[in-house]
C-alpha positions as a printed NumPy array, in Angstrom:
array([[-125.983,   11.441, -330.647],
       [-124.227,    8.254, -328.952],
       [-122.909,   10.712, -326.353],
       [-126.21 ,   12.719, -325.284],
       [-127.744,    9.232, -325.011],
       [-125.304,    7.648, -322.9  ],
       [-125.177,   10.904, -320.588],
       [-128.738,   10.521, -320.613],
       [-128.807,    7.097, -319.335],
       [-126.477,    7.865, -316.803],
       [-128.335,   10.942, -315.571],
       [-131.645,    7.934, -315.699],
       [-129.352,    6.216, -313.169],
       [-128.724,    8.456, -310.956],
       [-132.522,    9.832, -310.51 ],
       [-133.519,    5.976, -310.389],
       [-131.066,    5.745, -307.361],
       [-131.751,    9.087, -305.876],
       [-136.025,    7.606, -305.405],
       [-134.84 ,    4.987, -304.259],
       [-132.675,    6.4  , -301.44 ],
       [-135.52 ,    8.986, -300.951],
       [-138.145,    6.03 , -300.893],
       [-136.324,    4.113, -298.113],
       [-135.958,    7.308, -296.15 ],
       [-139.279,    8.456, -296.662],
       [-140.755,    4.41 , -295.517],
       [-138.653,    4.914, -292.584],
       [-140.292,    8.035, -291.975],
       [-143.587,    7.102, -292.699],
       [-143.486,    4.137, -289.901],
       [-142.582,    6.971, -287.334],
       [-145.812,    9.447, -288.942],
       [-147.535,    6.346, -288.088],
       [-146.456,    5.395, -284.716],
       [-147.168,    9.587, -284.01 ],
       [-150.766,    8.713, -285.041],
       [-151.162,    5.696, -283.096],
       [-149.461,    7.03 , -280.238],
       [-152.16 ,    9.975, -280.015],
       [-155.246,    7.409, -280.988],
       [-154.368,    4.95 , -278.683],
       [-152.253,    6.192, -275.671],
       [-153.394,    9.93 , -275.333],
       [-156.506,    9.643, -276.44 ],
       [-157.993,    9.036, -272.772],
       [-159.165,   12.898, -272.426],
       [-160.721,   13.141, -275.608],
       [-164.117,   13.11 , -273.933],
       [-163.276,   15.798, -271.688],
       [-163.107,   18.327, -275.224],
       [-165.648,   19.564, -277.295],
       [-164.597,   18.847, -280.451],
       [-162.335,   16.328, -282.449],
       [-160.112,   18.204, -284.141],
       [-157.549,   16.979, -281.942],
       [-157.498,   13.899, -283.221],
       [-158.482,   14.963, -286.832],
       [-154.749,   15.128, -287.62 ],
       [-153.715,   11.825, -286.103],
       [-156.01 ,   10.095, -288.704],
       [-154.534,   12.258, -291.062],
       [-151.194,   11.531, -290.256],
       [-152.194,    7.414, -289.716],
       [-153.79 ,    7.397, -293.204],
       [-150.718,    9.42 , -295.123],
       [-147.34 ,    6.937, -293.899],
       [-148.36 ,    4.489, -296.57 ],
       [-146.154,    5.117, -299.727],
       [-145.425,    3.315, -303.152],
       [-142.623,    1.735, -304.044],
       [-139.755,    3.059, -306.452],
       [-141.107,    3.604, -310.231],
       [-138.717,    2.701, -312.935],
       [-140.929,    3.058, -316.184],
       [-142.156,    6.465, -317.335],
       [-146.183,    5.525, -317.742],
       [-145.702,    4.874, -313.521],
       [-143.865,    7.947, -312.572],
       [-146.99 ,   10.046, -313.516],
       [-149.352,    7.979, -310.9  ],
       [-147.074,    7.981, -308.246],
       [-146.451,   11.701, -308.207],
       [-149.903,   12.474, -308.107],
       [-149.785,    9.8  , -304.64 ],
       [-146.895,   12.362, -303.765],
       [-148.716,   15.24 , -304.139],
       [-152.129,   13.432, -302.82 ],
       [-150.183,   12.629, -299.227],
       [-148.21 ,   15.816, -299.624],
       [-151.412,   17.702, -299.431],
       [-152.799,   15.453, -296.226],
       [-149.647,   16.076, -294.347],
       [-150.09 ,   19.601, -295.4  ],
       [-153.655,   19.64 , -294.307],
       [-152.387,   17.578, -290.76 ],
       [-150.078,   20.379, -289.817],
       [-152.61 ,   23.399, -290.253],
       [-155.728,   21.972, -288.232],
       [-152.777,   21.115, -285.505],
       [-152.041,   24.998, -285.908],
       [-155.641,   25.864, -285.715],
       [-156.929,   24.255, -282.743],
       [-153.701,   25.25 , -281.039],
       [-154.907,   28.347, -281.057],
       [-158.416,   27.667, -280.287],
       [-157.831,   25.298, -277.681],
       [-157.384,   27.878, -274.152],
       [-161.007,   29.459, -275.389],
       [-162.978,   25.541, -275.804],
       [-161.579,   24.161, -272.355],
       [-162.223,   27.977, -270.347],
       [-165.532,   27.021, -271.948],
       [-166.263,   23.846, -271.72 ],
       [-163.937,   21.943, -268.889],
       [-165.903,   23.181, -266.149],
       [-169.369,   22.088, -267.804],
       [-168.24 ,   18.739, -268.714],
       [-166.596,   18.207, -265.497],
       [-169.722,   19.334, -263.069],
       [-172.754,   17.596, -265.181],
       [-171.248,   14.569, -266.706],
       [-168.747,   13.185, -263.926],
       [-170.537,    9.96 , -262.518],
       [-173.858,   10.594, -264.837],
       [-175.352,    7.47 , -266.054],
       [-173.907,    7.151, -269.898],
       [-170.417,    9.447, -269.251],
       [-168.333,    6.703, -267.617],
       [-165.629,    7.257, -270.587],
       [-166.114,   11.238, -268.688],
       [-165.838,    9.835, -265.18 ],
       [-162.527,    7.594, -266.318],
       [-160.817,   10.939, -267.892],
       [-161.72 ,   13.12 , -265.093],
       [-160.188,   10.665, -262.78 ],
       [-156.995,    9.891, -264.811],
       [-156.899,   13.748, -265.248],
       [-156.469,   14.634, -261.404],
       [-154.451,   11.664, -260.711],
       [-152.257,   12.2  , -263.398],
       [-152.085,   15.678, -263.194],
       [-152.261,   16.062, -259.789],
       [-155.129,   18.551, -259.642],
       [-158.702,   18.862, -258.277],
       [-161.354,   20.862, -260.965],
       [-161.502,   22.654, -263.831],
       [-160.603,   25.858, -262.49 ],
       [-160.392,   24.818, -258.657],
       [-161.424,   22.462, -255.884],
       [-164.532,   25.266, -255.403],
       [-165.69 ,   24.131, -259.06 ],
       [-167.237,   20.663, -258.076],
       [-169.56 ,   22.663, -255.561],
       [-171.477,   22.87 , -258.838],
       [-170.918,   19.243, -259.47 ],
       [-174.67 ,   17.422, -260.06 ],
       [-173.086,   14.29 , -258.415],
       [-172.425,   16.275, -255.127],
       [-175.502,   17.593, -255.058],
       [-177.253,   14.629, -255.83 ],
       [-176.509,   13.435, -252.464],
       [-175.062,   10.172, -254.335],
       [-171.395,   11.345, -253.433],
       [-171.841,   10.019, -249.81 ],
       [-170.88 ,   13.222, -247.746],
       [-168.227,   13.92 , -250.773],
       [-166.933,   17.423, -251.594],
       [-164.687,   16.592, -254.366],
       [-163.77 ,   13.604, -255.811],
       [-161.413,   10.863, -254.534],
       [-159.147,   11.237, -257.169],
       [-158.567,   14.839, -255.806],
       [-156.8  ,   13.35 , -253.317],
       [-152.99 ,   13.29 , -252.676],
       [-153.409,    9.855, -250.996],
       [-156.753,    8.154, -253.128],
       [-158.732,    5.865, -250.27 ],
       [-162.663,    5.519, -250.48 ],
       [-164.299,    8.709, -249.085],
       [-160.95 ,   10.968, -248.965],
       [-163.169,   13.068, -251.077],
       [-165.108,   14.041, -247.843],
       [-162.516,   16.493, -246.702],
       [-161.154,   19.225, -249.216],
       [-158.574,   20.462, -246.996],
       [-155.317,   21.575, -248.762],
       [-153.405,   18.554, -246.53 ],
       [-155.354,   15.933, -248.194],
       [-156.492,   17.265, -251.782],
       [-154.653,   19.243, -255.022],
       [-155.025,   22.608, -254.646],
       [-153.063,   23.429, -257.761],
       [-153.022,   26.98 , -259.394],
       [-155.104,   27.294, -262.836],
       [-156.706,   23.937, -261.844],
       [-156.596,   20.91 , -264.037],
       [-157.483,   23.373, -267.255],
       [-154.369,   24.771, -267.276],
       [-152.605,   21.545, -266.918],
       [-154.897,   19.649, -269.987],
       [-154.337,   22.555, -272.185],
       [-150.361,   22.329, -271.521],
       [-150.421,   18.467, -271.862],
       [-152.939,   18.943, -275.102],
       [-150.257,   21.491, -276.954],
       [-147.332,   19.482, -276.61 ],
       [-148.974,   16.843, -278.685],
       [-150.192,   18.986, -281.192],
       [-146.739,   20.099, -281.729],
       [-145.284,   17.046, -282.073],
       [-148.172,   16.272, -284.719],
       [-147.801,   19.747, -286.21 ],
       [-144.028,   19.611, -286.854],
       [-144.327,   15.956, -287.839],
       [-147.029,   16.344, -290.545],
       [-145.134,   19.862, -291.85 ],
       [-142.089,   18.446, -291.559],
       [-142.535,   15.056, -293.943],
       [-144.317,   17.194, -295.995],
       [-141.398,   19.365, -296.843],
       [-139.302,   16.418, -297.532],
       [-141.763,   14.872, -300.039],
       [-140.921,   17.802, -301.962],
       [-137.624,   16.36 , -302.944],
       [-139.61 ,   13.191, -303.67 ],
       [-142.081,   14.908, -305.972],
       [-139.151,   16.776, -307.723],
       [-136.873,   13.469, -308.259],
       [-140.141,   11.986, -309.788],
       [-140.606,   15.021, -311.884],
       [-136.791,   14.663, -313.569],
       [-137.081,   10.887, -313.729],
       [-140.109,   11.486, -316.072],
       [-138.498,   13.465, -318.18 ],
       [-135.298,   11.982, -318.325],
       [-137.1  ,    8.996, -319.749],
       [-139.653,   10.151, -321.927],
       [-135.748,   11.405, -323.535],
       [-134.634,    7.955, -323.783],
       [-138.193,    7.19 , -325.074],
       [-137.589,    9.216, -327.943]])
């Protein structure tokens, strides 16, 4: 009996140790789930308003709220809470790597559908400067001129307004960005990129939600060691306990 408790004990060790290494890798790995979620909230957020929906940020939040973890439990009536916190941010980082799946799929169809919209009737409209900014960034960054094409701001309510001052596109179209460049939509002076700026967004938009995907699926699968280390810690004391 001496000798199945003292291999018992040991084996306690062992699992105790085992969290604990998993625990420091899996804080380490949290702060980088975190600075993924940050990264997309705060620094590539900037053409959020040019999209139709949020999903694409759904799983940064999800991936922001999940990097917080407990500590290592040493007593059996705390190994039961903390798996269910396991299994509770298990399930988010889960849940963070499908809706980056599913509006990687969905994303071509919302910007053929709504880019060009967003683009024509809310660039320079009282209310969408957060639209104007992104469109802006977009062809500067980018370096291309409409959704589509340079042809799709012939639809643009700002041109037609008359308020563009003789502009055809907008400055930011511009290989060289001075006040009124816009006025000339030549191929010398303005993007004329194939697949417009769509084509580059929706690129620039799936890399990210790859990075999110893989990083959400990927801690996921590694808290699956946590959850199981938990699991044999439990009953390796509730042994001891009896």
């Amino acid at each position: 009996m001496g000798e199945f408790n003292e291999k018992t004990t040991c084996g306690t060790v062992c699992l105790k140790y085992l969290l604990f290494v998993f625990n420091c890798c899996f804080w380490l790995a949290g702060l980088a789930v975190m600075a993924v979620g940050i990264w997309t909230l705060a620094l590539k957020s900037d053409y959020i308003s040019l999209l139709a929906s949020g999903t694409y940020l759904a799983p940064a939040y999800i991936l922001g709220v999940s990097s917080r973890d407990g500590g290592v439990c040493a007593q059996r009536q705390l190994t039961v809470p903390y798996f269910i916190l396991l299994l509770l941010i298990f399930l988010l980082e889960v849940i963070a790597g499908i809706l980056a799946y599913i509006y990687y799929q969905q994303l071509n169809a919302e910007l053929k559908e709504h880019l060009k919209d967003t683009m024509t009737k809310r660039y320079h409209q009282p209310g969408h400067e957060g639209v104007t900014s992104a469109v802006d960034k977009l062809q500067q960054e980018f370096r291309c001129c409409g959704s589509n094409n340079s042809h799709d701001w012939r639809d643009s309510e700002w041109i037609r307004s008359g308020q563009a001052g003789g502009r055809v596109v907008p400055d930011s179209c511009c290989k060289t960005v001075v006040t009124g460049c816009g006025q000339r939509d030549h191929a010398s002076n303005i993007y004329k990129v194939e697949g417009g700026c769509i084509t580059k967004l929706e690129t620039f938009i799936q890399e990210h939600l790859r990075i999110i995907g893989a990083v959400g699926v990927g801690i996921a699968c590694v808290q699956l060691f946590g959850m199981i280390f938990t699991c044999c810690l439990y009953k390796s004391l509730k042994l001891e306990h009896y």
